Amino acid sequence: MLAHMQQVLQRHQQDIGERIERELRSQVQASAQSTRQELGASFAQLQQTLATQMASVASLQNQQIDGFAQQLVKLNETNAQQLDSMRQSITLQAQVSREEQAVSLKRFGDTLNQQLSALTESNAQRMGEVRATLEAKIKDLQTDNAQKLDEMRKTVDEKLHATLEQRLGESFKLVSDRLDKVHQGLGEMQQLATGVGDLKRVLTNVKTRGTWGEVQLEILLEQMLTPEQYGKNVETVRGSGERVEFAIRLPGAKEEGEPVWMPIDAKFPKEQYERLVEAAERADADGVAAAGKELERAVRTEARTIAEKYLSPPLTTDFAILFLPTEGLYAEVMRRPGLSDDLQRSCRVTIAGPSTLSALLNSLQMGFRTLALEKRSSEVWQVLGAVKTEFGKFGEVLASTKTALERAARNIDQAETRTRQMTRKLKSVEALPADAAQKLLGAAEPELGESDEAL
């Protein structure tokens, strides 16, 4: 029974749904038809209204475009005049800047030429003085050499004349000639023996040996240094009464102060060195060792004497030079193990031979030249300071010129920016034909002044 009622209820619901659907469909169709009619009427009215508005808008837009085109033409002419005025102003400013730069450069060139002329004259004067001094010394040297050559020539002429007369006299007898030659040879041998004896006596005498070493040392100093750069018989320790043979004059700590002396003393321990050489020639090892110790002892004694007598810092350097006049003696002393280092450390004395002393004097001469150049460097710095001052003024002129050019460039950039903006605004505007544009621009020329004031 319930199942039957449910089926009846379902059918009844289906009928009701179908009836409602039919009524709704009929109502929707009627409403849609009326809506279409209303929309059609509205669209027709809207289309007519839009057509009327579009016509009025097109007319108004054409009028505005024509007015804007006229203003654009006037603006272009105004910009052209402004650009011409700016170009003339920039040209005038650039010309003024160039004239100022030319005047500054001329003033700087005149000042530099005057300073260079003064420096050239000073150098020429000093070079003339140096040249005159050198010529005088060379002239004296040539005169001395000429005198010595004349003396040698006279001696040679006398000897040749005597030999010629002797040979002419001896040519008469052969036996007499041979005897004379034998006697002459014996005489020469006797003279040679006499000369060797004299040399031995010279080298044996301590005072004479010292004088010979001093002469050789003086020759080296004269060859390597000027007379103003060293002194003879200098009392390096004040009040001591001890005078060193030679001392090199070094610049002191102050420009106006006293010089600093570097003592150089010549020593020649001949006896010890000869005993060493003789023992070496005899191949006597013990004698060589003993003579070497004696030589080393003598050198140490001389070094201590030099240090005690002649060193007094700061009036002198903290070391002295012990000059050995022969290379053989110098080599033998330097060959002793640790002798040179010990003398430098304990006595503050440096051993030097002829070659090493020449190298030392050469290095000192280069130092003297460097000091002379440093004294002249102040003049160079003064000239450079003047140049720096003139360049500072020139930089100020360039800075002002740069500022004026940057200001003009900014004005041109602003005008270019405004032109690009107007071009973008007119991008959608159709260009006029050339004839029409020419007529329009020609008609707008009388109103150019008023447009400039308005802009």
Short mmCIF file of C-alpha atoms in Angstrom, two decimals:
data_model
loop_
_atom_site.label_atom_id
_atom_site.label_comp_id
_atom_site.label_asym_id
_atom_site.label_seq_id
_atom_site.Cartn_x
_atom_site.Cartn_y
_atom_site.Cartn_z
CA MET A 1 0.00 0.00 0.00
CA LEU A 2 2.81 2.36 0.93
CA ALA A 3 4.68 1.49 -2.25
CA HIS A 4 1.60 2.31 -4.32
CA MET A 5 1.18 5.62 -2.55
CA GLN A 6 4.83 6.45 -3.15
CA GLN A 7 4.47 5.76 -6.86
CA VAL A 8 1.32 7.93 -7.06
CA LEU A 9 3.13 10.70 -5.18
CA GLN A 10 6.13 10.53 -7.55
CA ARG A 11 3.91 10.75 -10.61
CA HIS A 12 2.04 13.66 -9.09
CA GLN A 13 5.36 15.44 -8.42
CA GLN A 14 6.51 14.82 -12.00
CA ASP A 15 3.28 16.29 -13.38
CA ILE A 16 3.59 19.34 -11.16
CA GLY A 17 7.26 19.83 -12.25
CA GLU A 18 6.38 19.55 -15.93
CA ARG A 19 3.49 22.00 -15.53
CA ILE A 20 5.74 24.51 -13.72
CA GLU A 21 8.45 24.10 -16.36
CA ARG A 22 6.00 24.80 -19.18
CA GLU A 23 4.66 27.90 -17.44
CA LEU A 24 8.18 29.19 -16.73
CA ARG A 25 9.28 28.57 -20.33
CA SER A 26 6.29 30.48 -21.67
CA GLN A 27 6.93 33.37 -19.27
CA VAL A 28 10.66 33.46 -20.18
CA GLN A 29 9.86 33.52 -23.88
CA ALA A 30 7.44 36.38 -23.41
CA SER A 31 9.88 38.31 -21.26
CA ALA A 32 12.75 37.72 -23.72
CA GLN A 33 10.65 38.94 -26.61
CA SER A 34 9.72 42.13 -24.81
CA THR A 35 13.34 42.61 -23.72
CA ARG A 36 14.56 42.23 -27.32
CA GLN A 37 12.12 44.80 -28.48
CA GLU A 38 13.20 47.25 -25.78
CA LEU A 39 16.90 46.60 -26.47
CA GLY A 40 16.41 47.14 -30.19
CA ALA A 41 14.76 50.46 -29.57
CA SER A 42 17.47 51.45 -27.07
CA PHE A 43 20.28 50.44 -29.45
CA ALA A 44 18.74 52.44 -32.28
CA GLN A 45 18.43 55.49 -30.07
CA LEU A 46 22.01 54.99 -28.73
CA GLN A 47 23.38 54.61 -32.23
CA GLN A 48 21.75 57.82 -33.32
CA THR A 49 23.07 59.62 -30.21
CA LEU A 50 26.63 58.26 -30.74
CA ALA A 51 26.61 59.31 -34.37
CA THR A 52 25.62 62.82 -33.40
CA GLN A 53 28.29 62.99 -30.65
CA MET A 54 31.02 61.53 -32.91
CA ALA A 55 30.30 64.16 -35.52
CA SER A 56 30.55 66.96 -32.97
CA VAL A 57 33.71 65.42 -31.41
CA ALA A 58 35.37 65.07 -34.82
CA SER A 59 34.60 68.68 -35.63
CA LEU A 60 35.94 69.86 -32.26
CA GLN A 61 39.06 67.67 -32.57
CA ASN A 62 39.84 69.04 -36.03
CA GLN A 63 39.57 72.57 -34.68
CA GLN A 64 41.87 71.73 -31.72
CA ILE A 65 44.43 70.00 -33.98
CA ASP A 66 44.55 73.01 -36.29
CA GLY A 67 45.12 75.34 -33.33
CA PHE A 68 47.77 73.01 -31.84
CA ALA A 69 49.58 72.79 -35.18
CA GLN A 70 49.74 76.58 -35.35
CA GLN A 71 51.12 76.73 -31.80
CA LEU A 72 53.65 74.00 -32.64
CA VAL A 73 54.90 75.97 -35.63
CA LYS A 74 55.27 79.07 -33.51
CA LEU A 75 57.03 77.04 -30.79
CA ASN A 76 59.50 75.61 -33.33
CA GLU A 77 60.32 79.08 -34.56
CA THR A 78 60.75 80.29 -30.98
CA ASN A 79 63.04 77.34 -30.22
CA ALA A 80 65.08 78.07 -33.34
CA GLN A 81 65.57 81.68 -32.28
CA GLN A 82 66.50 80.62 -28.75
CA LEU A 83 68.97 78.05 -30.10
CA ASP A 84 70.56 80.70 -32.34
CA SER A 85 70.85 83.06 -29.39
CA MET A 86 72.35 80.31 -27.22
CA ARG A 87 74.77 79.35 -29.99
CA GLN A 88 75.95 82.94 -30.33
CA SER A 89 76.34 83.22 -26.54
CA ILE A 90 78.32 79.97 -26.39
CA THR A 91 80.51 81.10 -29.29
CA LEU A 92 81.19 84.42 -27.57
CA GLN A 93 81.98 82.74 -24.24
CA ALA A 94 84.26 80.21 -25.96
CA GLN A 95 86.10 83.03 -27.74
CA VAL A 96 86.55 84.93 -24.46
CA SER A 97 87.78 81.73 -22.78
CA ARG A 98 90.25 81.09 -25.60
CA GLU A 99 91.56 84.64 -25.32
CA GLU A 100 91.97 84.30 -21.55
CA GLN A 101 93.73 80.95 -22.02
CA ALA A 102 96.00 82.45 -24.67
CA VAL A 103 96.92 85.33 -22.35
CA SER A 104 97.59 82.93 -19.45
CA LEU A 105 99.69 80.63 -21.63
CA LYS A 106 101.64 83.58 -22.98
CA ARG A 107 102.29 84.90 -19.47
CA PHE A 108 103.34 81.41 -18.33
CA GLY A 109 105.60 81.00 -21.38
CA ASP A 110 107.25 84.39 -20.77
CA THR A 111 107.87 83.58 -17.10
CA LEU A 112 109.25 80.14 -17.95
CA ASN A 113 111.48 81.58 -20.68
CA GLN A 114 112.86 84.20 -18.29
CA GLN A 115 113.60 81.59 -15.65
CA LEU A 116 115.18 79.26 -18.20
CA SER A 117 117.24 82.14 -19.58
CA ALA A 118 118.46 83.05 -16.10
CA LEU A 119 119.26 79.42 -15.34
CA THR A 120 121.04 79.04 -18.68
CA GLU A 121 123.12 82.17 -18.06
CA SER A 122 124.00 80.97 -14.56
CA ASN A 123 125.01 77.54 -15.88
CA ALA A 124 126.98 79.12 -18.70
CA GLN A 125 128.80 81.38 -16.24
CA ARG A 126 129.63 78.48 -13.94
CA MET A 127 130.68 76.29 -16.85
CA GLY A 128 132.90 79.14 -18.02
CA GLU A 129 134.52 79.33 -14.60
CA VAL A 130 135.02 75.56 -14.53
CA ARG A 131 136.38 75.63 -18.09
CA ALA A 132 138.78 78.44 -17.20
CA THR A 133 140.01 76.51 -14.15
CA LEU A 134 140.47 73.33 -16.19
CA GLU A 135 142.25 75.20 -18.96
CA ALA A 136 144.59 76.80 -16.44
CA LYS A 137 145.38 73.45 -14.85
CA ILE A 138 145.82 71.79 -18.24
CA LYS A 139 148.06 74.63 -19.33
CA ASP A 140 150.19 74.25 -16.21
CA LEU A 141 150.35 70.50 -16.77
CA GLN A 142 151.34 70.97 -20.41
CA THR A 143 154.02 73.47 -19.39
CA ASP A 144 155.38 71.07 -16.78
CA ASN A 145 155.32 68.17 -19.26
CA ALA A 146 157.04 70.30 -21.89
CA GLN A 147 159.79 71.21 -19.45
CA LYS A 148 160.29 67.59 -18.46
CA LEU A 149 160.32 66.51 -22.11
CA ASP A 150 162.91 69.17 -22.89
CA GLU A 151 165.07 67.96 -20.04
CA MET A 152 164.72 64.36 -21.18
CA ARG A 153 165.46 65.36 -24.76
CA LYS A 154 168.61 67.20 -23.67
CA THR A 155 169.71 64.21 -21.62
CA VAL A 156 169.09 61.82 -24.51
CA ASP A 157 170.89 64.14 -26.94
CA GLU A 158 173.86 64.38 -24.63
CA LYS A 159 173.98 60.62 -24.20
CA LEU A 160 173.62 60.01 -27.94
CA HIS A 161 176.31 62.58 -28.72
CA ALA A 162 178.66 61.08 -26.17
CA THR A 163 177.97 57.55 -27.44
CA LEU A 164 178.51 58.63 -31.06
CA GLU A 165 181.81 60.30 -30.28
CA GLN A 166 182.87 57.29 -28.24
CA ARG A 167 182.02 54.86 -31.04
CA LEU A 168 183.79 57.03 -33.65
CA GLY A 169 186.89 57.12 -31.46
CA GLU A 170 186.78 53.39 -30.77
CA SER A 171 186.28 52.40 -34.42
CA PHE A 172 190.03 52.84 -35.13
CA LYS A 173 191.09 49.84 -33.10
CA LEU A 174 189.13 46.62 -32.77
CA VAL A 175 190.87 45.43 -29.62
CA SER A 176 190.57 48.80 -27.99
CA ASP A 177 186.89 48.85 -28.97
CA ARG A 178 186.26 45.49 -27.29
CA LEU A 179 188.15 46.51 -24.17
CA ASP A 180 186.18 49.73 -24.02
CA LYS A 181 182.94 47.77 -24.34
CA VAL A 182 184.03 45.47 -21.54
CA HIS A 183 184.93 48.43 -19.35
CA GLN A 184 181.65 50.13 -20.29
CA GLY A 185 179.69 46.99 -19.35
CA LEU A 186 181.55 46.82 -16.05
CA GLY A 187 180.73 50.48 -15.47
CA GLU A 188 177.03 49.88 -16.15
CA MET A 189 177.02 46.91 -13.80
CA GLN A 190 178.70 49.08 -11.19
CA GLN A 191 176.08 51.79 -11.70
CA LEU A 192 173.31 49.19 -11.46
CA ALA A 193 174.83 47.83 -8.27
CA THR A 194 175.08 51.37 -6.94
CA GLY A 195 171.40 52.00 -7.85
CA VAL A 196 170.33 48.76 -6.18
CA GLY A 197 172.30 49.72 -3.11
CA ASP A 198 170.70 53.15 -3.06
CA LEU A 199 167.24 51.57 -3.38
CA LYS A 200 168.03 49.14 -0.60
CA ARG A 201 169.21 51.97 1.64
CA VAL A 202 166.02 53.87 0.82
CA LEU A 203 163.82 50.92 1.67
CA THR A 204 165.88 50.10 4.75
CA ASN A 205 165.49 53.57 6.23
CA VAL A 206 162.14 53.75 8.06
CA LYS A 207 161.68 57.47 7.46
CA THR A 208 162.47 57.12 3.75
CA ARG A 209 160.07 54.18 3.39
CA GLY A 210 157.34 56.20 5.04
CA THR A 211 158.04 59.12 2.72
CA TRP A 212 157.82 56.81 -0.31
CA GLY A 213 154.43 55.48 0.88
CA GLU A 214 153.22 59.04 1.51
CA VAL A 215 154.27 60.10 -1.99
CA GLN A 216 152.38 57.20 -3.56
CA LEU A 217 149.33 57.97 -1.41
CA GLU A 218 149.50 61.65 -2.35
CA ILE A 219 149.66 60.74 -6.05
CA LEU A 220 146.48 58.67 -5.73
CA LEU A 221 144.68 61.45 -3.87
CA GLU A 222 145.73 64.05 -6.46
CA GLN A 223 144.48 61.83 -9.28
CA MET A 224 141.09 61.00 -7.73
CA LEU A 225 140.15 64.09 -5.67
CA THR A 226 140.38 67.85 -5.86
CA PRO A 227 142.61 69.79 -3.41
CA GLU A 228 139.51 71.04 -1.56
CA GLN A 229 138.36 67.47 -0.84
CA TYR A 230 141.36 66.36 1.28
CA GLY A 231 143.99 67.82 3.59
CA LYS A 232 147.66 67.17 4.44
CA ASN A 233 149.10 66.88 7.93
CA VAL A 234 145.71 67.38 9.57
CA GLU A 235 145.32 67.48 13.35
CA THR A 236 142.17 65.36 13.65
CA VAL A 237 142.20 65.26 17.48
CA ARG A 238 142.18 68.79 18.86
CA GLY A 239 145.06 69.64 21.18
CA SER A 240 146.81 66.29 20.71
CA GLY A 241 149.55 67.61 18.44
CA GLU A 242 149.30 64.40 16.36
CA ARG A 243 148.90 65.04 12.66
CA VAL A 244 147.82 62.39 10.19
CA GLU A 245 149.54 62.34 6.80
CA PHE A 246 146.31 62.77 4.82
CA ALA A 247 142.60 63.11 5.67
CA ILE A 248 139.59 63.31 3.37
CA ARG A 249 137.26 66.25 4.04
CA LEU A 250 133.63 65.02 4.35
CA PRO A 251 130.62 67.32 4.83
CA GLY A 252 129.49 67.77 8.44
CA ALA A 253 126.02 67.48 9.92
CA LYS A 254 125.33 71.19 9.31
CA GLU A 255 125.90 73.15 6.15
CA GLU A 256 127.89 75.85 7.99
CA GLY A 257 129.61 73.46 10.43
CA GLU A 258 133.09 72.03 10.45
CA PRO A 259 133.99 69.13 8.15
CA VAL A 260 134.33 65.52 9.26
CA TRP A 261 137.80 64.10 8.57
CA MET A 262 138.51 60.53 7.42
CA PRO A 263 142.17 59.77 8.34
CA ILE A 264 144.44 57.90 5.87
CA ASP A 265 147.95 56.85 6.96
CA ALA A 266 150.56 55.02 4.82
CA LYS A 267 152.65 52.24 6.41
CA PHE A 268 155.33 49.93 4.92
CA PRO A 269 156.58 47.10 7.24
CA LYS A 270 159.41 46.17 4.86
CA GLU A 271 161.58 43.99 7.13
CA GLN A 272 158.78 41.63 8.13
CA TYR A 273 157.53 41.37 4.55
CA GLU A 274 161.04 40.67 3.17
CA ARG A 275 161.63 37.94 5.75
CA LEU A 276 158.31 36.39 4.73
CA VAL A 277 159.23 36.49 1.03
CA GLU A 278 162.69 35.04 1.64
CA ALA A 279 161.28 32.23 3.76
CA ALA A 280 158.73 31.46 1.03
CA GLU A 281 161.49 31.35 -1.60
CA ARG A 282 163.47 28.91 0.57
CA ALA A 283 160.31 26.81 1.05
CA ASP A 284 160.78 27.22 4.81
CA ALA A 285 157.32 26.60 6.26
CA ASP A 286 158.36 27.46 9.81
CA GLY A 287 160.08 30.64 8.64
CA VAL A 288 156.99 31.62 6.62
CA ALA A 289 154.76 31.10 9.67
CA ALA A 290 157.08 33.07 11.96
CA ALA A 291 157.51 35.93 9.46
CA GLY A 292 153.74 35.98 8.88
CA LYS A 293 153.12 36.36 12.61
CA GLU A 294 155.67 39.19 12.78
CA LEU A 295 153.99 40.92 9.82
CA GLU A 296 150.58 40.50 11.41
CA ARG A 297 151.89 41.84 14.73
CA ALA A 298 153.41 44.89 13.00
CA VAL A 299 150.16 45.63 11.12
CA ARG A 300 148.13 45.32 14.33
CA THR A 301 150.51 47.71 16.11
CA GLU A 302 150.24 50.29 13.33
CA ALA A 303 146.43 49.97 13.31
CA ARG A 304 146.20 50.53 17.08
CA THR A 305 148.50 53.55 16.76
CA ILE A 306 146.29 55.05 14.04
CA ALA A 307 143.13 54.45 16.09
CA GLU A 308 144.61 56.03 19.22
CA LYS A 309 146.17 59.06 17.53
CA TYR A 310 143.80 60.06 14.74
CA LEU A 311 140.22 58.89 15.54
CA SER A 312 137.96 61.27 17.46
CA PRO A 313 134.27 61.09 16.44
CA PRO A 314 132.31 63.23 15.66
CA LEU A 315 135.21 65.38 14.46
CA THR A 316 136.38 62.36 12.45
CA THR A 317 134.74 59.31 11.01
CA ASP A 318 134.50 56.26 13.25
CA PHE A 319 137.10 54.44 11.14
CA ALA A 320 140.47 55.18 9.51
CA ILE A 321 142.35 53.83 6.45
CA LEU A 322 145.71 52.03 6.72
CA PHE A 323 147.31 52.32 3.26
CA LEU A 324 149.83 49.66 2.15
CA PRO A 325 151.77 51.00 -0.87
CA THR A 326 152.33 47.67 -2.72
CA GLU A 327 149.80 45.14 -3.98
CA GLY A 328 151.97 42.23 -2.81
CA LEU A 329 152.08 43.49 0.77
CA TYR A 330 148.33 44.22 0.69
CA ALA A 331 147.57 40.72 -0.65
CA GLU A 332 149.74 39.09 2.04
CA VAL A 333 148.02 41.06 4.83
CA MET A 334 144.54 40.30 3.48
CA ARG A 335 145.52 36.62 3.22
CA ARG A 336 145.98 36.39 6.99
CA PRO A 337 142.82 34.70 8.37
CA GLY A 338 140.55 37.13 10.22
CA LEU A 339 143.13 39.93 10.38
CA SER A 340 141.19 42.49 8.33
CA ASP A 341 137.89 41.80 10.12
CA ASP A 342 139.55 41.96 13.54
CA LEU A 343 141.19 45.31 12.74
CA GLN A 344 137.87 46.74 11.56
CA ARG A 345 136.08 45.47 14.65
CA SER A 346 138.61 46.19 17.41
CA CYS A 347 140.65 49.11 16.03
CA ARG A 348 138.13 50.53 13.53
CA VAL A 349 140.87 50.55 10.87
CA THR A 350 140.37 49.37 7.28
CA ILE A 351 143.26 47.95 5.23
CA ALA A 352 143.59 49.34 1.68
CA GLY A 353 146.02 48.75 -1.17
CA PRO A 354 146.57 50.91 -4.26
CA SER A 355 143.67 49.35 -6.22
CA THR A 356 141.18 49.20 -3.33
CA LEU A 357 142.01 52.76 -2.27
CA SER A 358 141.42 53.93 -5.84
CA ALA A 359 137.98 52.26 -5.80
CA LEU A 360 137.20 53.86 -2.42
CA LEU A 361 138.27 57.31 -3.62
CA ASN A 362 136.19 56.86 -6.78
CA SER A 363 133.08 56.08 -4.72
CA LEU A 364 133.77 59.12 -2.51
CA GLN A 365 134.13 61.27 -5.62
CA MET A 366 130.69 60.09 -6.80
CA GLY A 367 129.31 60.99 -3.36
CA PHE A 368 130.79 64.49 -3.62
CA ARG A 369 129.14 64.91 -7.02
CA THR A 370 125.81 63.75 -5.60
CA LEU A 371 126.06 66.35 -2.81
CA ALA A 372 126.79 69.05 -5.38
CA LEU A 373 123.70 68.02 -7.34
CA GLU A 374 121.59 68.09 -4.17
CA LYS A 375 122.73 71.66 -3.47
CA ARG A 376 121.62 72.67 -6.97
CA SER A 377 118.29 70.85 -6.61
CA SER A 378 116.81 73.79 -4.65
CA GLU A 379 116.92 75.95 -7.78
CA VAL A 380 115.11 73.24 -9.74
CA TRP A 381 112.42 73.03 -7.04
CA GLN A 382 111.90 76.80 -7.17
CA VAL A 383 111.34 76.65 -10.92
CA LEU A 384 108.92 73.75 -10.48
CA GLY A 385 107.05 75.71 -7.79
CA ALA A 386 106.59 78.65 -10.16
CA VAL A 387 105.36 76.28 -12.86
CA LYS A 388 102.92 74.74 -10.39
CA THR A 389 101.52 78.20 -9.50
CA GLU A 390 100.96 79.07 -13.16
CA PHE A 391 99.29 75.72 -13.76
CA GLY A 392 96.94 76.40 -10.85
CA LYS A 393 95.80 79.65 -12.49
CA PHE A 394 95.41 77.86 -15.79
CA GLY A 395 93.27 75.21 -14.06
CA GLU A 396 90.96 77.92 -12.66
CA VAL A 397 90.45 79.37 -16.15
CA LEU A 398 89.69 75.89 -17.50
CA ALA A 399 87.22 75.27 -14.65
CA SER A 400 85.30 78.48 -15.42
CA THR A 401 85.24 77.58 -19.12
CA LYS A 402 83.99 74.09 -18.27
CA THR A 403 81.18 75.57 -16.10
CA ALA A 404 80.01 77.86 -18.93
CA LEU A 405 80.05 75.00 -21.45
CA GLU A 406 78.16 72.69 -19.07
CA ARG A 407 75.49 75.39 -18.53
CA ALA A 408 75.04 75.79 -22.30
CA ALA A 409 74.91 72.00 -22.74
CA ARG A 410 72.16 71.75 -20.10
CA ASN A 411 70.10 74.42 -21.90
CA ILE A 412 70.45 72.55 -25.19
CA ASP A 413 69.47 69.27 -23.49
CA GLN A 414 66.35 70.91 -22.03
CA ALA A 415 65.34 72.26 -25.45
CA GLU A 416 65.96 68.84 -27.01
CA THR A 417 63.84 67.19 -24.30
CA ARG A 418 60.95 69.58 -24.93
CA THR A 419 61.21 68.94 -28.67
CA ARG A 420 61.04 65.16 -28.14
CA GLN A 421 58.01 65.60 -25.88
CA MET A 422 56.20 67.63 -28.54
CA THR A 423 57.16 65.08 -31.18
CA ARG A 424 55.65 62.27 -29.08
CA LYS A 425 52.48 64.33 -28.60
CA LEU A 426 52.19 64.91 -32.38
CA LYS A 427 52.99 61.31 -33.30
CA SER A 428 49.28 60.50 -33.92
CA VAL A 429 48.70 63.70 -35.92
CA GLU A 430 48.75 63.25 -39.67
CA ALA A 431 51.40 65.36 -41.41
CA LEU A 432 50.18 68.06 -43.82
CA PRO A 433 51.37 68.27 -47.42
CA ALA A 434 54.41 70.44 -48.05
CA ASP A 435 52.44 73.21 -49.79
CA ALA A 436 49.83 73.40 -47.05
CA ALA A 437 52.49 73.40 -44.34
CA GLN A 438 54.39 76.20 -46.11
CA LYS A 439 51.23 78.28 -46.40
CA LEU A 440 50.34 77.64 -42.77
CA LEU A 441 53.82 78.53 -41.52
CA GLY A 442 53.89 81.65 -43.69
CA ALA A 443 50.57 82.78 -42.29
CA ALA A 444 51.76 82.14 -38.73
CA GLU A 445 54.94 84.25 -38.99
CA PRO A 446 53.31 87.61 -38.08
CA GLU A 447 51.99 86.09 -34.82
CA LEU A 448 55.40 84.69 -33.76
CA GLY A 449 56.12 87.40 -31.18
CA GLU A 450 52.75 86.98 -29.46
CA SER A 451 53.19 83.18 -29.35
CA ASP A 452 56.63 83.55 -27.75
CA GLU A 453 55.18 85.75 -25.01
CA ALA A 454 52.33 83.29 -24.44
CA LEU A 455 54.78 80.36 -24.18
#
